PDB file of C-alpha atoms in Angstrom:
ATOM      1  CA  VAL X   1     124.722-163.923 157.646  1.00 65.00           C
ATOM      2  CA  SER X   2     123.555-162.722 153.692  1.00 75.00           C
ATOM      3  CA  ILE X   3     120.825-161.407 152.191  1.00 79.00           C
ATOM      4  CA  ASP X   4     118.738-160.845 148.521  1.00 84.00           C
ATOM      5  CA  PHE X   5     119.297-157.194 148.214  1.00 85.00           C
ATOM      6  CA  ASP X   6     118.490-155.843 144.900  1.00 89.00           C
ATOM      7  CA  PHE X   7     118.156-151.539 143.687  1.00 90.00           C
ATOM      8  CA  ASN X   8     116.998-149.911 140.472  1.00 93.00           C
ATOM      9  CA  PHE X   9     116.110-146.640 139.053  1.00 95.00           C
ATOM     10  CA  TRP X  10     112.158-145.753 139.121  1.00 95.00           C
ATOM     11  CA  GLU X  11     110.082-143.023 138.118  1.00 95.00           C
ATOM     12  CA  TYR X  12     107.092-141.293 138.781  1.00 93.00           C
ATOM     13  CA  ASN X  13     104.723-139.731 136.380  1.00 90.00           C
ATOM     14  CA  SER X  14     103.534-135.680 137.879  1.00 83.00           C
ATOM     15  CA  THR X  15     100.432-135.065 137.964  1.00 72.00           C
ATOM     16  CA  GLY X  16      99.739-131.687 136.319  1.00 67.00           C
ATOM     17  CA  PRO X  17      96.710-129.858 134.999  1.00 63.00           C
ATOM     18  CA  PRO X  18      93.707-129.379 133.652  1.00 62.00           C
ATOM     19  CA  ASP X  19      92.647-133.081 135.432  1.00 63.00           C
ATOM     20  CA  TYR X  20      93.845-132.725 138.592  1.00 65.00           C
ATOM     21  CA  GLU X  21      93.501-129.893 141.306  1.00 68.00           C
ATOM     22  CA  ILE X  22      96.677-130.609 143.421  1.00 72.00           C
ATOM     23  CA  PHE X  23      99.712-132.100 141.961  1.00 75.00           C
ATOM     24  CA  SER X  24     103.429-132.161 142.149  1.00 79.00           C
ATOM     25  CA  ASP X  25     105.001-129.365 141.802  1.00 75.00           C
ATOM     26  CA  ASN X  26     108.224-126.840 143.627  1.00 76.00           C
ATOM     27  CA  TYR X  27     106.255-127.489 147.186  1.00 76.00           C
ATOM     28  CA  LEU X  28     104.537-130.936 146.865  1.00 79.00           C
ATOM     29  CA  PHE X  29     105.180-134.943 146.109  1.00 84.00           C
ATOM     30  CA  ARG X  30     101.574-135.928 144.476  1.00 83.00           C
ATOM     31  CA  PRO X  31     102.325-138.121 141.547  1.00 85.00           C
ATOM     32  CA  GLN X  32     100.041-139.486 139.260  1.00 82.00           C
ATOM     33  CA  GLY X  33     100.728-143.643 140.431  1.00 83.00           C
ATOM     34  CA  PRO X  34     103.521-146.187 141.331  1.00 89.00           C
ATOM     35  CA  ALA X  35     106.788-145.434 139.836  1.00 92.00           C
ATOM     36  CA  GLU X  36     107.605-147.227 137.045  1.00 93.00           C
ATOM     37  CA  ARG X  37     111.026-148.780 136.177  1.00 94.00           C
ATOM     38  CA  VAL X  38     113.426-146.629 133.990  1.00 94.00           C
ATOM     39  CA  SER X  39     114.332-149.689 132.087  1.00 88.00           C
ATOM     40  CA  THR X  40     116.092-152.990 132.246  1.00 85.00           C
ATOM     41  CA  ALA X  41     117.972-152.741 129.079  1.00 82.00           C
ATOM     42  CA  ARG X  42     121.258-151.755 130.680  1.00 85.00           C
ATOM     43  CA  THR X  43     125.309-152.301 129.558  1.00 91.00           C
ATOM     44  CA  VAL X  44     127.840-153.228 132.095  1.00 93.00           C
ATOM     45  CA  ILE X  45     131.500-152.770 133.261  1.00 94.00           C
ATOM     46  CA  VAL X  46     132.735-155.188 135.543  1.00 95.00           C
ATOM     47  CA  ILE X  47     136.415-154.184 137.113  1.00 94.00           C
ATOM     48  CA  ASP X  48     137.606-156.556 139.584  1.00 93.00           C
ATOM     49  CA  GLY X  49     140.586-155.446 141.959  1.00 90.00           C
ATOM     50  CA  ASP X  50     141.674-156.916 145.079  1.00 88.00           C
ATOM     51  CA  PHE X  51     140.115-154.423 147.093  1.00 89.00           C
ATOM     52  CA  VAL X  52     137.733-152.569 145.328  1.00 93.00           C
ATOM     53  CA  LYS X  53     135.139-154.418 143.208  1.00 94.00           C
ATOM     54  CA  GLU X  54     133.535-151.790 140.728  1.00 96.00           C
ATOM     55  CA  LEU X  55     130.081-152.287 138.408  1.00 94.00           C
ATOM     56  CA  ARG X  56     129.161-149.550 136.002  1.00 95.00           C
ATOM     57  CA  ILE X  57     125.714-149.614 135.180  1.00 94.00           C
ATOM     58  CA  GLN X  58     124.425-147.197 131.961  1.00 94.00           C
ATOM     59  CA  GLU X  59     120.605-148.245 132.078  1.00 92.00           C
ATOM     60  CA  THR X  60     119.561-144.911 129.723  1.00 94.00           C
ATOM     61  CA  PRO X  61     121.865-141.848 128.880  1.00 94.00           C
ATOM     62  CA  THR X  62     120.245-139.970 131.865  1.00 95.00           C
ATOM     63  CA  HIS X  63     120.690-142.722 134.059  1.00 95.00           C
ATOM     64  CA  GLN X  64     123.548-144.271 135.353  1.00 96.00           C
ATOM     65  CA  ARG X  65     125.124-146.256 139.001  1.00 95.00           C
ATOM     66  CA  VAL X  66     128.466-147.123 139.673  1.00 96.00           C
ATOM     67  CA  ILE X  67     128.851-149.419 142.661  1.00 95.00           C
ATOM     68  CA  ARG X  68     131.620-150.195 144.585  1.00 95.00           C
ATOM     69  CA  LEU X  69     132.357-152.159 147.052  1.00 93.00           C
ATOM     70  CA  TYR X  70     135.698-151.919 148.937  1.00 90.00           C
ATOM     71  CA  VAL X  71     136.956-154.929 151.149  1.00 87.00           C
ATOM     72  CA  GLN X  72     139.259-154.733 153.557  1.00 79.00           C
ATOM     73  CA  PRO X  73     143.007-156.055 153.410  1.00 75.00           C
ATOM     74  CA  PRO X  74     143.022-159.462 155.374  1.00 72.00           C
ATOM     75  CA  ASN X  75     144.533-158.394 159.184  1.00 67.00           C
ATOM     76  CA  THR X  76     143.159-155.108 159.041  1.00 63.00           C
ATOM     77  CA  GLN X  77     143.458-153.346 162.619  1.00 62.00           C
ATOM     78  CA  GLY X  78     140.778-151.524 164.529  1.00 57.00           C
ATOM     79  CA  ARG X  79     136.869-151.403 163.172  1.00 58.00           C
ATOM     80  CA  ALA X  80     137.049-151.456 159.559  1.00 62.00           C
ATOM     81  CA  ARG X  81     134.504-153.277 157.537  1.00 74.00           C
ATOM     82  CA  ASP X  82     133.689-153.553 154.282  1.00 82.00           C
ATOM     83  CA  PHE X  83     131.030-151.377 152.469  1.00 88.00           C
ATOM     84  CA  ILE X  84     129.602-150.539 150.007  1.00 91.00           C
ATOM     85  CA  THR X  85     129.428-146.829 148.072  1.00 94.00           C
ATOM     86  CA  ILE X  86     126.729-146.011 145.154  1.00 95.00           C
ATOM     87  CA  ASP X  87     127.445-143.241 142.662  1.00 96.00           C
ATOM     88  CA  THR X  88     124.188-141.760 140.776  1.00 96.00           C
ATOM     89  CA  ILE X  89     124.279-140.111 137.372  1.00 95.00           C
ATOM     90  CA  ILE X  90     121.002-138.559 136.686  1.00 96.00           C
ATOM     91  CA  GLY X  91     119.886-136.377 134.018  1.00 92.00           C
ATOM     92  CA  PRO X  92     118.720-134.186 132.586  1.00 95.00           C
ATOM     93  CA  LEU X  93     115.144-136.096 133.401  1.00 94.00           C
ATOM     94  CA  GLU X  94     112.482-135.796 131.233  1.00 92.00           C
ATOM     95  CA  SER X  95     109.456-132.807 132.015  1.00 88.00           C
ATOM     96  CA  ASN X  96     107.225-134.224 135.037  1.00 88.00           C
ATOM     97  CA  LYS X  97     109.352-136.907 136.258  1.00 92.00           C
ATOM     98  CA  GLU X  98     110.767-137.563 139.698  1.00 93.00           C
ATOM     99  CA  CYS X  99     113.742-140.048 139.590  1.00 95.00           C
ATOM    100  CA  ILE X 100     113.845-142.505 142.588  1.00 94.00           C
ATOM    101  CA  LEU X 101     116.116-145.394 143.405  1.00 94.00           C
ATOM    102  CA  ARG X 102     114.288-148.045 144.800  1.00 92.00           C
ATOM    103  CA  PHE X 103     115.965-150.833 147.281  1.00 90.00           C
ATOM    104  CA  GLU X 104     114.196-154.476 147.585  1.00 88.00           C
ATOM    105  CA  THR X 105     115.990-157.185 150.400  1.00 88.00           C
ATOM    106  CA  ASP X 106     113.844-159.877 151.780  1.00 87.00           C
ATOM    107  CA  LEU X 107     113.821-158.473 155.173  1.00 88.00           C
ATOM    108  CA  ALA X 108     112.052-158.791 157.378  1.00 86.00           C
ATOM    109  CA  SER X 109     111.414-155.250 158.470  1.00 86.00           C
ATOM    110  CA  ASP X 110     107.528-155.058 159.131  1.00 86.00           C
ATOM    111  CA  GLY X 111     107.105-151.905 156.942  1.00 84.00           C
ATOM    112  CA  VAL X 112     109.020-149.822 159.563  1.00 88.00           C
ATOM    113  CA  PHE X 113     112.403-148.044 159.109  1.00 91.00           C
ATOM    114  CA  TYR X 114     114.289-145.221 160.794  1.00 91.00           C
ATOM    115  CA  THR X 115     115.369-141.545 159.674  1.00 91.00           C
ATOM    116  CA  ASP X 116     117.371-139.155 161.000  1.00 89.00           C
ATOM    117  CA  ASP X 117     114.608-136.078 161.221  1.00 75.00           C
ATOM    118  CA  ASN X 118     116.983-133.292 162.103  1.00 73.00           C
ATOM    119  CA  GLY X 119     120.525-135.209 161.494  1.00 68.00           C
ATOM    120  CA  LEU X 120     120.825-136.147 165.411  1.00 73.00           C
ATOM    121  CA  GLN X 121     117.671-137.889 166.612  1.00 82.00           C
ATOM    122  CA  THR X 122     116.604-141.083 164.900  1.00 87.00           C
ATOM    123  CA  GLN X 123     112.760-141.574 164.077  1.00 89.00           C
ATOM    124  CA  LYS X 124     110.738-144.243 163.832  1.00 90.00           C
ATOM    125  CA  ARG X 125     108.870-144.944 160.938  1.00 89.00           C
ATOM    126  CA  HIS X 126     105.702-146.750 159.806  1.00 84.00           C
ATOM    127  CA  HIS X 127     104.942-147.459 156.507  1.00 79.00           C
ATOM    128  CA  LYS X 128     101.129-147.373 156.764  1.00 76.00           C
ATOM    129  CA  ASN X 129      99.178-143.772 155.311  1.00 71.00           C
ATOM    130  CA  GLU X 130      96.281-144.923 153.333  1.00 74.00           C
ATOM    131  CA  THR X 131      95.409-141.674 152.993  1.00 77.00           C
ATOM    132  CA  LEU X 132      98.226-140.735 151.038  1.00 79.00           C
ATOM    133  CA  PRO X 133      99.686-143.940 150.427  1.00 80.00           C
ATOM    134  CA  ILE X 134     102.989-142.532 148.137  1.00 84.00           C
ATOM    135  CA  ALA X 135     103.642-138.983 149.343  1.00 83.00           C
ATOM    136  CA  GLY X 136     102.536-139.923 152.621  1.00 84.00           C
ATOM    137  CA  ASN X 137     105.142-142.730 153.483  1.00 85.00           C
ATOM    138  CA  TYR X 138     107.808-140.600 152.470  1.00 88.00           C
ATOM    139  CA  TYR X 139     110.121-138.812 155.016  1.00 89.00           C
ATOM    140  CA  PRO X 140     113.244-136.560 155.414  1.00 89.00           C
ATOM    141  CA  LEU X 141     116.638-138.133 155.823  1.00 91.00           C
ATOM    142  CA  VAL X 142     119.175-136.000 156.147  1.00 90.00           C
ATOM    143  CA  TYR X 143     122.762-138.033 156.811  1.00 91.00           C
ATOM    144  CA  ASN X 144     121.167-141.705 157.299  1.00 92.00           C
ATOM    145  CA  GLY X 145     118.573-144.060 157.454  1.00 91.00           C
ATOM    146  CA  TYR X 146     118.055-147.931 158.103  1.00 92.00           C
ATOM    147  CA  ILE X 147     116.014-151.032 158.229  1.00 91.00           C
ATOM    148  CA  GLY X 148     116.227-153.461 160.456  1.00 88.00           C
ATOM    149  CA  ASP X 149     115.154-157.587 160.746  1.00 85.00           C
ATOM    150  CA  LYS X 150     112.631-158.129 163.062  1.00 77.00           C
ATOM    151  CA  LYS X 151     113.729-162.026 163.344  1.00 77.00           C
ATOM    152  CA  ASP X 152     117.658-161.007 163.187  1.00 78.00           C
ATOM    153  CA  ASP X 153     120.166-158.581 165.022  1.00 83.00           C
ATOM    154  CA  LEU X 154     120.575-157.099 161.648  1.00 87.00           C
ATOM    155  CA  GLU X 155     120.875-153.519 160.213  1.00 89.00           C
ATOM    156  CA  LEU X 156     121.126-152.735 156.258  1.00 90.00           C
ATOM    157  CA  SER X 157     121.783-149.058 156.862  1.00 92.00           C
ATOM    158  CA  PHE X 158     122.268-145.651 154.030  1.00 91.00           C
ATOM    159  CA  ILE X 159     124.427-143.088 154.580  1.00 93.00           C
ATOM    160  CA  VAL X 160     123.781-140.385 152.030  1.00 93.00           C
ATOM    161  CA  ASP X 161     125.485-136.971 150.984  1.00 91.00           C
ATOM    162  CA  SER X 162     122.354-134.886 150.580  1.00 90.00           C
ATOM    163  CA  PRO X 163     119.373-134.696 152.379  1.00 89.00           C
ATOM    164  CA  VAL X 164     116.666-136.634 150.360  1.00 92.00           C
ATOM    165  CA  GLY X 165     113.131-138.279 150.802  1.00 89.00           C
ATOM    166  CA  ALA X 166     113.205-141.779 151.811  1.00 90.00           C
ATOM    167  CA  THR X 167     110.747-144.564 152.751  1.00 84.00           C
ATOM    168  CA  SER X 168     111.928-148.007 151.249  1.00 76.00           C
ATOM    169  CA  LEU X 169     113.432-146.060 148.359  1.00 84.00           C
ATOM    170  CA  LEU X 170     115.432-142.384 148.202  1.00 91.00           C
ATOM    171  CA  MET X 171     114.244-139.377 146.202  1.00 92.00           C
ATOM    172  CA  LEU X 172     116.672-138.786 144.254  1.00 93.00           C
ATOM    173  CA  HIS X 173     115.936-135.784 142.035  1.00 92.00           C
ATOM    174  CA  ARG X 174     113.272-133.907 140.187  1.00 91.00           C
ATOM    175  CA  ARG X 175     111.768-132.431 137.383  1.00 90.00           C
ATOM    176  CA  VAL X 176     108.302-130.564 137.601  1.00 86.00           C
ATOM    177  CA  THR X 177     107.127-127.967 135.299  1.00 82.00           C
ATOM    178  CA  ASN X 178     103.304-127.698 136.919  1.00 73.00           C
ATOM    179  CA  THR X 179     103.091-123.982 138.275  1.00 66.00           C
ATOM    180  CA  ILE X 180     101.018-123.994 141.176  1.00 59.00           C
ATOM    181  CA  PHE X 181     102.274-121.747 143.976  1.00 58.00           C
ATOM    182  CA  PHE X 182     104.178-117.854 143.107  1.00 59.00           C
ATOM    183  CA  GLY X 183     104.104-119.032 139.868  1.00 62.00           C
ATOM    184  CA  MET X 184     107.523-120.826 140.256  1.00 68.00           C
ATOM    185  CA  ASN X 185     107.785-124.476 138.852  1.00 71.00           C
ATOM    186  CA  LEU X 186     110.750-127.082 139.422  1.00 80.00           C
ATOM    187  CA  ASN X 187     111.807-127.246 135.742  1.00 84.00           C
ATOM    188  CA  ASP X 188     115.169-128.639 137.005  1.00 87.00           C
ATOM    189  CA  THR X 189     117.153-129.471 133.884  1.00 91.00           C
ATOM    190  CA  SER X 190     120.903-130.335 135.688  1.00 92.00           C
ATOM    191  CA  ILE X 191     122.468-133.592 136.317  1.00 94.00           C
ATOM    192  CA  ALA X 192     122.027-134.554 139.729  1.00 94.00           C
ATOM    193  CA  ARG X 193     125.595-137.161 141.092  1.00 95.00           C
ATOM    194  CA  PRO X 194     123.859-138.391 144.477  1.00 93.00           C
ATOM    195  CA  SER X 195     126.182-140.796 146.364  1.00 93.00           C
ATOM    196  CA  MET X 196     125.588-142.846 149.706  1.00 93.00           C
ATOM    197  CA  ARG X 197     126.867-145.740 151.000  1.00 93.00           C
ATOM    198  CA  LEU X 198     125.849-148.725 152.448  1.00 92.00           C
ATOM    199  CA  ILE X 199     126.775-151.351 154.974  1.00 89.00           C
ATOM    200  CA  PHE X 200     124.944-154.300 156.705  1.00 88.00           C
ATOM    201  CA  GLU X 201     125.819-155.012 160.348  1.00 86.00           C
ATOM    202  CA  ASP X 202     124.461-156.101 163.763  1.00 86.00           C
ATOM    203  CA  ARG X 203     122.803-153.069 165.545  1.00 84.00           C
ATOM    204  CA  GLU X 204     125.561-152.307 167.986  1.00 84.00           C
ATOM    205  CA  GLU X 205     127.930-152.430 164.980  1.00 85.00           C
ATOM    206  CA  SER X 206     125.792-150.527 162.484  1.00 87.00           C
ATOM    207  CA  LEU X 207     125.157-147.303 165.058  1.00 85.00           C
ATOM    208  CA  LEU X 208     129.023-146.572 165.283  1.00 85.00           C
ATOM    209  CA  GLN X 209     129.663-147.689 161.609  1.00 86.00           C
ATOM    210  CA  ARG X 210     126.525-144.836 160.559  1.00 88.00           C
ATOM    211  CA  GLN X 211     128.416-141.930 162.476  1.00 85.00           C
ATOM    212  CA  GLN X 212     131.755-142.561 161.200  1.00 85.00           C
ATOM    213  CA  PHE X 213     130.714-142.813 157.928  1.00 87.00           C
ATOM    214  CA  SER X 214     128.157-139.618 158.401  1.00 88.00           C
ATOM    215  CA  TYR X 215     130.842-137.476 159.154  1.00 86.00           C
ATOM    216  CA  MET X 216     133.083-138.527 156.793  1.00 86.00           C
ATOM    217  CA  LEU X 217     130.670-138.438 154.115  1.00 87.00           C
ATOM    218  CA  ASN X 218     129.247-134.677 154.736  1.00 86.00           C
ATOM    219  CA  PHE X 219     132.306-133.585 156.213  1.00 87.00           C
ATOM    220  CA  PRO X 220     135.203-134.194 154.086  1.00 84.00           C
ATOM    221  CA  PRO X 221     138.834-133.005 155.097  1.00 86.00           C
ATOM    222  CA  VAL X 222     139.737-129.794 152.906  1.00 88.00           C
ATOM    223  CA  ALA X 223     143.307-128.832 152.447  1.00 88.00           C
ATOM    224  CA  LEU X 224     143.946-125.444 152.956  1.00 91.00           C
ATOM    225  CA  VAL X 225     147.803-123.905 151.628  1.00 91.00           C
ATOM    226  CA  ALA X 226     148.901-120.991 153.684  1.00 88.00           C
ATOM    227  CA  THR X 227     151.234-118.626 151.019  1.00 82.00           C
TER     228      THR X 227
END
């Protein structure tokens, strides 16, 4: 089974005074309109190994992705499966920009997706808020989420290393200089490095893999040395 799958950096322009009464700041997400593709130009480096295949994509000096496909060796025992990791390097962003990673697939999801609202329970989400067609369709994703196919028993799952806002895309970084509450803004000039894993499996296997990878990515082993 295969799917058509693509993902790229896009950015929202944050609204701000004096033209808008409500705009993006450190508490609110109110973009000026639909997101725009960051760039179609890119520098690509491919590293083709036997068990790890790596693709490095630099779109701008402030937007980079490193995609790795981990291929399990032949005759691997247990429930090991192939999976993809995505490491992003974003920033510093321009003022009043909000960066997302937008996913596009041919899965028949019918506008439905799922997120773990509190890290434990999975909530069914509908992309249908017409009052706030952009901000109203974002939901919290703590550890993982997924998109299911209505025709086949298949799921594309996302496992993240830090909480994000999610719909068919993930909000990865924001820099907002507008100020409305308490004189504070989100003028974040840092470089963000969000990481995630992707798996594409049937429904039963996806559930097991999401739980396993969530623990591996968010609670890695810590080496302690006693002296």
